[in-house]
PDB file of C-alpha atoms in Angstrom:
ATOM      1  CA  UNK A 177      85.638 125.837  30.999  1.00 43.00           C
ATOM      2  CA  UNK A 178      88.965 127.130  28.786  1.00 50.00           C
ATOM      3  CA  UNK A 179      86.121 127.825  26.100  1.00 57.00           C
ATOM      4  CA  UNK A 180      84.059 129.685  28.154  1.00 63.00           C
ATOM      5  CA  UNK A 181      86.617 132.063  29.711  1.00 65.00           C
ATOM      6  CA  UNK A 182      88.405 132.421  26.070  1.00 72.00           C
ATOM      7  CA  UNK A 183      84.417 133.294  24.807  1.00 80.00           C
ATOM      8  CA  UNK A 184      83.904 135.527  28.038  1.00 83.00           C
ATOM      9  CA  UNK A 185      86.817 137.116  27.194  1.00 88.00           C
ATOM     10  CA  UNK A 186      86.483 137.788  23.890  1.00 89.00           C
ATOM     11  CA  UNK A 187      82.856 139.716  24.501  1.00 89.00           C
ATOM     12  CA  UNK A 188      84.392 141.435  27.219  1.00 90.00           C
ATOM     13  CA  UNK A 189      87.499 143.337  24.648  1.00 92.00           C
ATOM     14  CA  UNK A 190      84.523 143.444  22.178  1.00 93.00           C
ATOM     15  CA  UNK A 191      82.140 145.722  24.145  1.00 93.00           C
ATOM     16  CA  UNK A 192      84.969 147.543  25.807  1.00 92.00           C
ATOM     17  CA  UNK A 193      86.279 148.136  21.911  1.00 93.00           C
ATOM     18  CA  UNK A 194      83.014 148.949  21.318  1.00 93.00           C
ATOM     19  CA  UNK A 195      82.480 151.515  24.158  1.00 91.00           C
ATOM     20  CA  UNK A 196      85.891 153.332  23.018  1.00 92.00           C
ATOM     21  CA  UNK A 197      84.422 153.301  19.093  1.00 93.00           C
ATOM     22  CA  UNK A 198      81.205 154.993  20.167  1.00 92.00           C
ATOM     23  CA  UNK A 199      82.456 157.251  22.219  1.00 91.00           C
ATOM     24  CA  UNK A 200      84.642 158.126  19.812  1.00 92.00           C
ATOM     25  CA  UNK A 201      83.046 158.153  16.559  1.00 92.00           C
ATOM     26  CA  UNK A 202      79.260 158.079  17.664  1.00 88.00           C
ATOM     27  CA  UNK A 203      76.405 155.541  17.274  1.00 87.00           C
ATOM     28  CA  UNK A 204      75.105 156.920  13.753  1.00 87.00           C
ATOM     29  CA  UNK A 205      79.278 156.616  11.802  1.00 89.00           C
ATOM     30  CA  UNK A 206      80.352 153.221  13.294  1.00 89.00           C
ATOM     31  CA  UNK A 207      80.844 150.286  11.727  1.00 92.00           C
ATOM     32  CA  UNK A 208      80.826 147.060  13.044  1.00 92.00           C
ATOM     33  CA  UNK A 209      84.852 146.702  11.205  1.00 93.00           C
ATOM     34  CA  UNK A 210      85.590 149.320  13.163  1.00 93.00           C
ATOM     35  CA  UNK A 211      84.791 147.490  16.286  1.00 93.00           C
ATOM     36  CA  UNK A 212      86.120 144.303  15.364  1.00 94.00           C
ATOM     37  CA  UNK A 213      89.450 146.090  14.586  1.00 94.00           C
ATOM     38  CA  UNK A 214      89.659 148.220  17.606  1.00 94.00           C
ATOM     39  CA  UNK A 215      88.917 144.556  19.590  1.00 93.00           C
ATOM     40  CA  UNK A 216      91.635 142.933  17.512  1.00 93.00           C
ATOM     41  CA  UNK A 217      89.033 140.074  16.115  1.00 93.00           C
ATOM     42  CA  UNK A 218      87.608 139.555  12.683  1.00 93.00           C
ATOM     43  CA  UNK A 219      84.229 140.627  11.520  1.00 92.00           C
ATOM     44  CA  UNK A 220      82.718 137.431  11.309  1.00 93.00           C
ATOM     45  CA  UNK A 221      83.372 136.618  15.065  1.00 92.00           C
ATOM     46  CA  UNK A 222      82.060 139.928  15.900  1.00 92.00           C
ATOM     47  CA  UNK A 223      78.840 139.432  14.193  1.00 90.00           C
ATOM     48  CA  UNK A 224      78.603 136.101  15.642  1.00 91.00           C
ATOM     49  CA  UNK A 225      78.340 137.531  19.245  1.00 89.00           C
ATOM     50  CA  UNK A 226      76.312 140.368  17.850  1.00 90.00           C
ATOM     51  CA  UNK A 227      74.361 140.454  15.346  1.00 89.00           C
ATOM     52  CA  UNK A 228      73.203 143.885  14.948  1.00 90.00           C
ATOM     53  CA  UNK A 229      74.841 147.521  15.652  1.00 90.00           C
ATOM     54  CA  UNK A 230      71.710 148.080  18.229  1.00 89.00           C
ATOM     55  CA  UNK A 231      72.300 144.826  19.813  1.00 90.00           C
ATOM     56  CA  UNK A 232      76.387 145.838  20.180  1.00 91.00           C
ATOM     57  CA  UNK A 233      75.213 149.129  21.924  1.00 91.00           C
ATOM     58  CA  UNK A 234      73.014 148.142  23.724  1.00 91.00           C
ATOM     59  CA  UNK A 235      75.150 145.632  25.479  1.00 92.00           C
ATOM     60  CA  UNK A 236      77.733 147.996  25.450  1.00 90.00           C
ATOM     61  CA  UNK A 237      76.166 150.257  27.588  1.00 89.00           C
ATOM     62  CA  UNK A 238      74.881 147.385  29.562  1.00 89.00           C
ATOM     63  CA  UNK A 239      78.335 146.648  29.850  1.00 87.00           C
ATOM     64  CA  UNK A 240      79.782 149.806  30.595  1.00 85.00           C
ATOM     65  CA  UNK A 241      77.077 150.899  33.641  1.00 83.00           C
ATOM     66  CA  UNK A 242      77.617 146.701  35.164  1.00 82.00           C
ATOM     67  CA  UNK A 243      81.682 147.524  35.292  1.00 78.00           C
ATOM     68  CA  UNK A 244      81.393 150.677  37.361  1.00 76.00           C
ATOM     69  CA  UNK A 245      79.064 149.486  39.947  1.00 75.00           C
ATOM     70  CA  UNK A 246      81.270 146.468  40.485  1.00 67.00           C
ATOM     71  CA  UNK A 247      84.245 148.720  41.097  1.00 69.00           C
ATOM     72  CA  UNK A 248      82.803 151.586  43.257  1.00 68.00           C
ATOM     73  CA  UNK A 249      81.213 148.878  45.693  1.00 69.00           C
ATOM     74  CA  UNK A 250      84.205 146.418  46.038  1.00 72.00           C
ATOM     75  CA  UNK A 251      84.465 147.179  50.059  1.00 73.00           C
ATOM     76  CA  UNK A 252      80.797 148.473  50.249  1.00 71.00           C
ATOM     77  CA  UNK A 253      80.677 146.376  53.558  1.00 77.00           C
ATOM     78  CA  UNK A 254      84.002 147.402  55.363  1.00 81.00           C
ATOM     79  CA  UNK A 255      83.238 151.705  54.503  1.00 86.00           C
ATOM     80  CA  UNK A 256      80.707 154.280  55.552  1.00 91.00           C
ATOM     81  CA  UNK A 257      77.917 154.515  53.402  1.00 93.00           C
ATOM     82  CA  UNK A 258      79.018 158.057  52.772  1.00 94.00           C
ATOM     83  CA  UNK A 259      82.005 157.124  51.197  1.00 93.00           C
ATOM     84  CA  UNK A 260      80.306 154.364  48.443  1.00 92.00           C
ATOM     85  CA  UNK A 261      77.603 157.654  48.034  1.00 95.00           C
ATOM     86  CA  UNK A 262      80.361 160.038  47.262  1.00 95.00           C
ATOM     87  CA  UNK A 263      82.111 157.241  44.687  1.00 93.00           C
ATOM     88  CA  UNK A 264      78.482 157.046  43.259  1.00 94.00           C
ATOM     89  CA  UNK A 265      77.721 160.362  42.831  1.00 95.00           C
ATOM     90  CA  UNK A 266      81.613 160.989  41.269  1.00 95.00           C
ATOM     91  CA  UNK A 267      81.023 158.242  38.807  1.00 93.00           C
ATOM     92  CA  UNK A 268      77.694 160.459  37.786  1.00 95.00           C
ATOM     93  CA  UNK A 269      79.499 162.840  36.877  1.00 96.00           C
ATOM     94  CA  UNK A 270      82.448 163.502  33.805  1.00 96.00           C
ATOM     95  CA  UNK A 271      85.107 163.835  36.254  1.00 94.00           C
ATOM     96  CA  UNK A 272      88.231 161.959  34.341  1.00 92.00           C
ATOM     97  CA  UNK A 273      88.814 160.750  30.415  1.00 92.00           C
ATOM     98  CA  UNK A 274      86.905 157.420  31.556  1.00 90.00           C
ATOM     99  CA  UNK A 275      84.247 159.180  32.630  1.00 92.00           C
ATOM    100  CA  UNK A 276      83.880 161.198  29.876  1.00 94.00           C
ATOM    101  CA  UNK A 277      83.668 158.356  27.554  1.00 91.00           C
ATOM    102  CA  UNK A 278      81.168 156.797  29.205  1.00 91.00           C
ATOM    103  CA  UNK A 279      79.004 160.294  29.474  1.00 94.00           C
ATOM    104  CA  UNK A 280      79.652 159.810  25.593  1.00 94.00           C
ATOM    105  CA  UNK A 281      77.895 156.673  25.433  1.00 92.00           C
ATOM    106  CA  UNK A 282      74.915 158.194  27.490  1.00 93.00           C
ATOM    107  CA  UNK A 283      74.708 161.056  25.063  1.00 94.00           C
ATOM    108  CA  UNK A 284      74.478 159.028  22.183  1.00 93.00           C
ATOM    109  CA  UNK A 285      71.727 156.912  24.347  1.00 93.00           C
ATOM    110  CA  UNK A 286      69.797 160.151  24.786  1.00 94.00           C
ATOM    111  CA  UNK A 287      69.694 160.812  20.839  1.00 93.00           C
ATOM    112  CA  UNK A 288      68.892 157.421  19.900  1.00 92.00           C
ATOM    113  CA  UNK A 289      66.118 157.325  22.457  1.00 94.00           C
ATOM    114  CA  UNK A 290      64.073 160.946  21.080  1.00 93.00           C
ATOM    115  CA  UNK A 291      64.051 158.884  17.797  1.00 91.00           C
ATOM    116  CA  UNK A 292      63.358 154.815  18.873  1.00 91.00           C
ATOM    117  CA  UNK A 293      61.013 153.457  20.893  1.00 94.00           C
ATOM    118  CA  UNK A 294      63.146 150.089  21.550  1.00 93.00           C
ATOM    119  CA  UNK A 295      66.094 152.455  23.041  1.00 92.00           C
ATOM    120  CA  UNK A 296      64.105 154.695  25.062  1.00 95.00           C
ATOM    121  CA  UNK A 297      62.362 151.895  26.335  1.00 95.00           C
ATOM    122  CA  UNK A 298      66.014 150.267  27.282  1.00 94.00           C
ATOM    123  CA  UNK A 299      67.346 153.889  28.293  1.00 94.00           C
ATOM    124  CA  UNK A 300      63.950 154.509  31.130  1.00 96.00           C
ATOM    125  CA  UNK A 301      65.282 150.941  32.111  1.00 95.00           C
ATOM    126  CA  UNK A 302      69.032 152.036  32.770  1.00 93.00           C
ATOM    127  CA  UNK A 303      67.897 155.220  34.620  1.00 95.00           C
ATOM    128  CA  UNK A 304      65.732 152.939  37.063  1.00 95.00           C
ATOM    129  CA  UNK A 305      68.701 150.829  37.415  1.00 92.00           C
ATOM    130  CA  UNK A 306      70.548 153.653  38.420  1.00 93.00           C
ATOM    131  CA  UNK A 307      67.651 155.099  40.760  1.00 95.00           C
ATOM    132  CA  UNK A 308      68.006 151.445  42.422  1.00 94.00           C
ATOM    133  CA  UNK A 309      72.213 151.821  42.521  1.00 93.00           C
ATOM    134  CA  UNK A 310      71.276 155.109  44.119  1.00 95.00           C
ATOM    135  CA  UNK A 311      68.771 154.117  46.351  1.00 96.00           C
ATOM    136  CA  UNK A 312      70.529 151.248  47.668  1.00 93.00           C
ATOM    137  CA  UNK A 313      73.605 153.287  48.884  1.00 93.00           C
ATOM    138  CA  UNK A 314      70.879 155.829  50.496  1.00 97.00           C
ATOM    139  CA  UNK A 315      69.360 153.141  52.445  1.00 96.00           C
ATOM    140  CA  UNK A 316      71.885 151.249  53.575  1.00 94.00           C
ATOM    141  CA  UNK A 317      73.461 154.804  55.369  1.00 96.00           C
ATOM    142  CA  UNK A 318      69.901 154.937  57.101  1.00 97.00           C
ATOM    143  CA  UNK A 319      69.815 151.358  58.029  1.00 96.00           C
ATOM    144  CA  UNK A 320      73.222 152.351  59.537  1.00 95.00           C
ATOM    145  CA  UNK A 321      72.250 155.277  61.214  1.00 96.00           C
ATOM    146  CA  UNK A 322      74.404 157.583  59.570  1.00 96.00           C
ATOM    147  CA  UNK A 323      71.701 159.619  57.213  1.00 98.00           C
ATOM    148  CA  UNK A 324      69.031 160.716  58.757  1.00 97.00           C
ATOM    149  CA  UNK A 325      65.816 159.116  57.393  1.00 97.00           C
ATOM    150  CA  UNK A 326      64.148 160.762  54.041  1.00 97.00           C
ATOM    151  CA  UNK A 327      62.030 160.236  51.266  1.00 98.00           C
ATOM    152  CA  UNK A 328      64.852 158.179  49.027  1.00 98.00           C
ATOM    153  CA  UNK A 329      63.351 157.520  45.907  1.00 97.00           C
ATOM    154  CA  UNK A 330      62.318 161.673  45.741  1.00 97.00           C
ATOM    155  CA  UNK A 331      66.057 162.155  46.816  1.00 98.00           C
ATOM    156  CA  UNK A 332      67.908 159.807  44.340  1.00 97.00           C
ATOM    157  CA  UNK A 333      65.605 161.265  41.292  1.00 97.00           C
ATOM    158  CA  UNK A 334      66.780 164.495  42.540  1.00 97.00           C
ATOM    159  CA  UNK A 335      70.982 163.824  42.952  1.00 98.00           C
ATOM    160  CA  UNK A 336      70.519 162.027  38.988  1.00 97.00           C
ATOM    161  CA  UNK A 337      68.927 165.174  38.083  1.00 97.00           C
ATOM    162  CA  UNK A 338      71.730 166.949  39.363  1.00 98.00           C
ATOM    163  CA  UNK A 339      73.988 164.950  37.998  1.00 97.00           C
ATOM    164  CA  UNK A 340      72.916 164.806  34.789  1.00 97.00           C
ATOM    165  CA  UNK A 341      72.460 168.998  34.699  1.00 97.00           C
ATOM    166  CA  UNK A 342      76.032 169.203  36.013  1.00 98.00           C
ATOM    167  CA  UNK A 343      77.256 166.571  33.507  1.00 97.00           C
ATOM    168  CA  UNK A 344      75.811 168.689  31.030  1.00 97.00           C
ATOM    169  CA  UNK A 345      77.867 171.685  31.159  1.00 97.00           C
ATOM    170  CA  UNK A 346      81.060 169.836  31.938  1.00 97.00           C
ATOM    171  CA  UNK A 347      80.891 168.015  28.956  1.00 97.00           C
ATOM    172  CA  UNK A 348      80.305 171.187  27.117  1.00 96.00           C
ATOM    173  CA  UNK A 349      83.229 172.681  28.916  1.00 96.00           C
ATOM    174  CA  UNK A 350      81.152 175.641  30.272  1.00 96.00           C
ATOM    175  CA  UNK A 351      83.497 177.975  32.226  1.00 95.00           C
ATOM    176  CA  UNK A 352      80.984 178.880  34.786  1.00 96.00           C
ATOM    177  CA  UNK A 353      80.936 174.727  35.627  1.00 97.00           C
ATOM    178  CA  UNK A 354      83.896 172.986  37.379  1.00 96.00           C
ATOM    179  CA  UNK A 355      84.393 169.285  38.412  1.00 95.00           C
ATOM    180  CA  UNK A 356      85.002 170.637  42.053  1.00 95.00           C
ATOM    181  CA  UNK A 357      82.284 173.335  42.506  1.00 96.00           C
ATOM    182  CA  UNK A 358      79.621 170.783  40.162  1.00 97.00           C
ATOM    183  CA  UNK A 359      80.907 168.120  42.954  1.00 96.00           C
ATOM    184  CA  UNK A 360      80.594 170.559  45.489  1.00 95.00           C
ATOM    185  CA  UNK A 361      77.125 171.519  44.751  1.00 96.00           C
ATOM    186  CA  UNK A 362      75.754 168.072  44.121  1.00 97.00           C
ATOM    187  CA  UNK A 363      76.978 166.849  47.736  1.00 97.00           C
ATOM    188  CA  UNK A 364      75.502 169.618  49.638  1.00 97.00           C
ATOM    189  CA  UNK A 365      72.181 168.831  48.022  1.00 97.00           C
ATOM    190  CA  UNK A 366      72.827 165.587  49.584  1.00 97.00           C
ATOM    191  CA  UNK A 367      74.233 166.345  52.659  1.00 97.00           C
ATOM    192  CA  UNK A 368      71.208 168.815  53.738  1.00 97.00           C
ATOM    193  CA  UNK A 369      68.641 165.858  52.971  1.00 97.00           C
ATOM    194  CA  UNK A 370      70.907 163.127  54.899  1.00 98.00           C
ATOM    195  CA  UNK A 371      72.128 165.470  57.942  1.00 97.00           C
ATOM    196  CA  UNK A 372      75.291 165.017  57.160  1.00 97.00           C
ATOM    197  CA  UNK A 373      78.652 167.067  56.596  1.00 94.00           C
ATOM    198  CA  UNK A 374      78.388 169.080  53.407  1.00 94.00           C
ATOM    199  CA  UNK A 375      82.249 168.319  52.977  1.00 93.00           C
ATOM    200  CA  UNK A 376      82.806 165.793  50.311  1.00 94.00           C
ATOM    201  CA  UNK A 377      84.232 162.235  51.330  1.00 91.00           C
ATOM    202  CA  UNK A 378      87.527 161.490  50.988  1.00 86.00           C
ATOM    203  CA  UNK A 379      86.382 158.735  48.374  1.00 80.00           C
TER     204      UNK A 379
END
């Protein structure tokens, strides 16, 4: 068991170094040194959990996506459903430094996937896990009777849309484009398909 955790362990600082070094850097400069020294482990035991660069994103962005919908939905069964929407939909979008890295990661996703069949085959995969994230939150605030009932599937594709348009210009710092009013204008989108108060949730 000691083995396991120290092994679980040392993939977890590996992909979170490795997360960090993408963002940073981007897919096409890294090297897998780079990694290992950012994770504080030699090369050797970096290519012995992964043996590639495409594997290490790959799970990296597996990783990355798996940590924040662990967080957002730690008390998913003592708040409204509102509340784990609103943490979903601020999680979509480049709201804080952590954010932003991660929006990184999906950027570098969307490159690599106009150019490789493997990663846009694994990037249609993450967006349907995040239709299903989506989803999920939707229907449990209709099996609660707080949304009104709606076509979720049409409804999540739309707030990811959204999101992703919204993400867009934040990233790119466009002055027209703030965190509040791209917040703002996502939720009411939401709130006139779910009958519910266009105010955001206090999250």
């Amino acid at each position: 068991m000691a083995t396991n955790g120290r092994t679980t362990e040392t993939r977890e600082r590996i992909l979170s170094a490795a997360c960090q070094v993408i963002a940073e850097t981007g897919f096409e400069k890294i090297r897998m040194w780079m990694v290992a020294e950012r994770a504080g482990v030699s090369t050797a035991l970096l290519h012995y959990h992964y043996k590639t660069r495409d594997k290490l994103f790959t799970e990296a962005m597996t990783h990355s996506f798996a940590n924040t919908t662990v967080d957002l939905e730690r008390d998913a069964d003592s708040v409204a459903p509102s509340v784990i929407l609103a943490r979903i939909v601020r999680s979509l979008l480049p709201m804080d430094p952590e954010l932003r890295q991660d929006w990184r990661l999906w950027q570098e996703l969307w490159v690599r996937a106009l150019r490789d069949d493997e990663t846009q085959r694994f990037a249609v995969d993450l967006y349907d896990q995040l239709q299903e994230w989506v989803s999920g939150a939707v229907n449990r605030g209709i099996e609660a009777g707080e949304f009104t009932d709606t076509d979720v599937a049409a409804l999540s594709t739309h707030i990811l849309a959204l999101c992703d348009g919204y993400g867009i210009r934040l990233m790119l710092s466009d002055p027209k484009v703030t965190s509040d009013s791209a917040l703002e204008a996502v939720w009411r989108a939401i709130a006139a398909a779910l009958g519910i108060s266009p105010a955001f949730p206090k999250v």
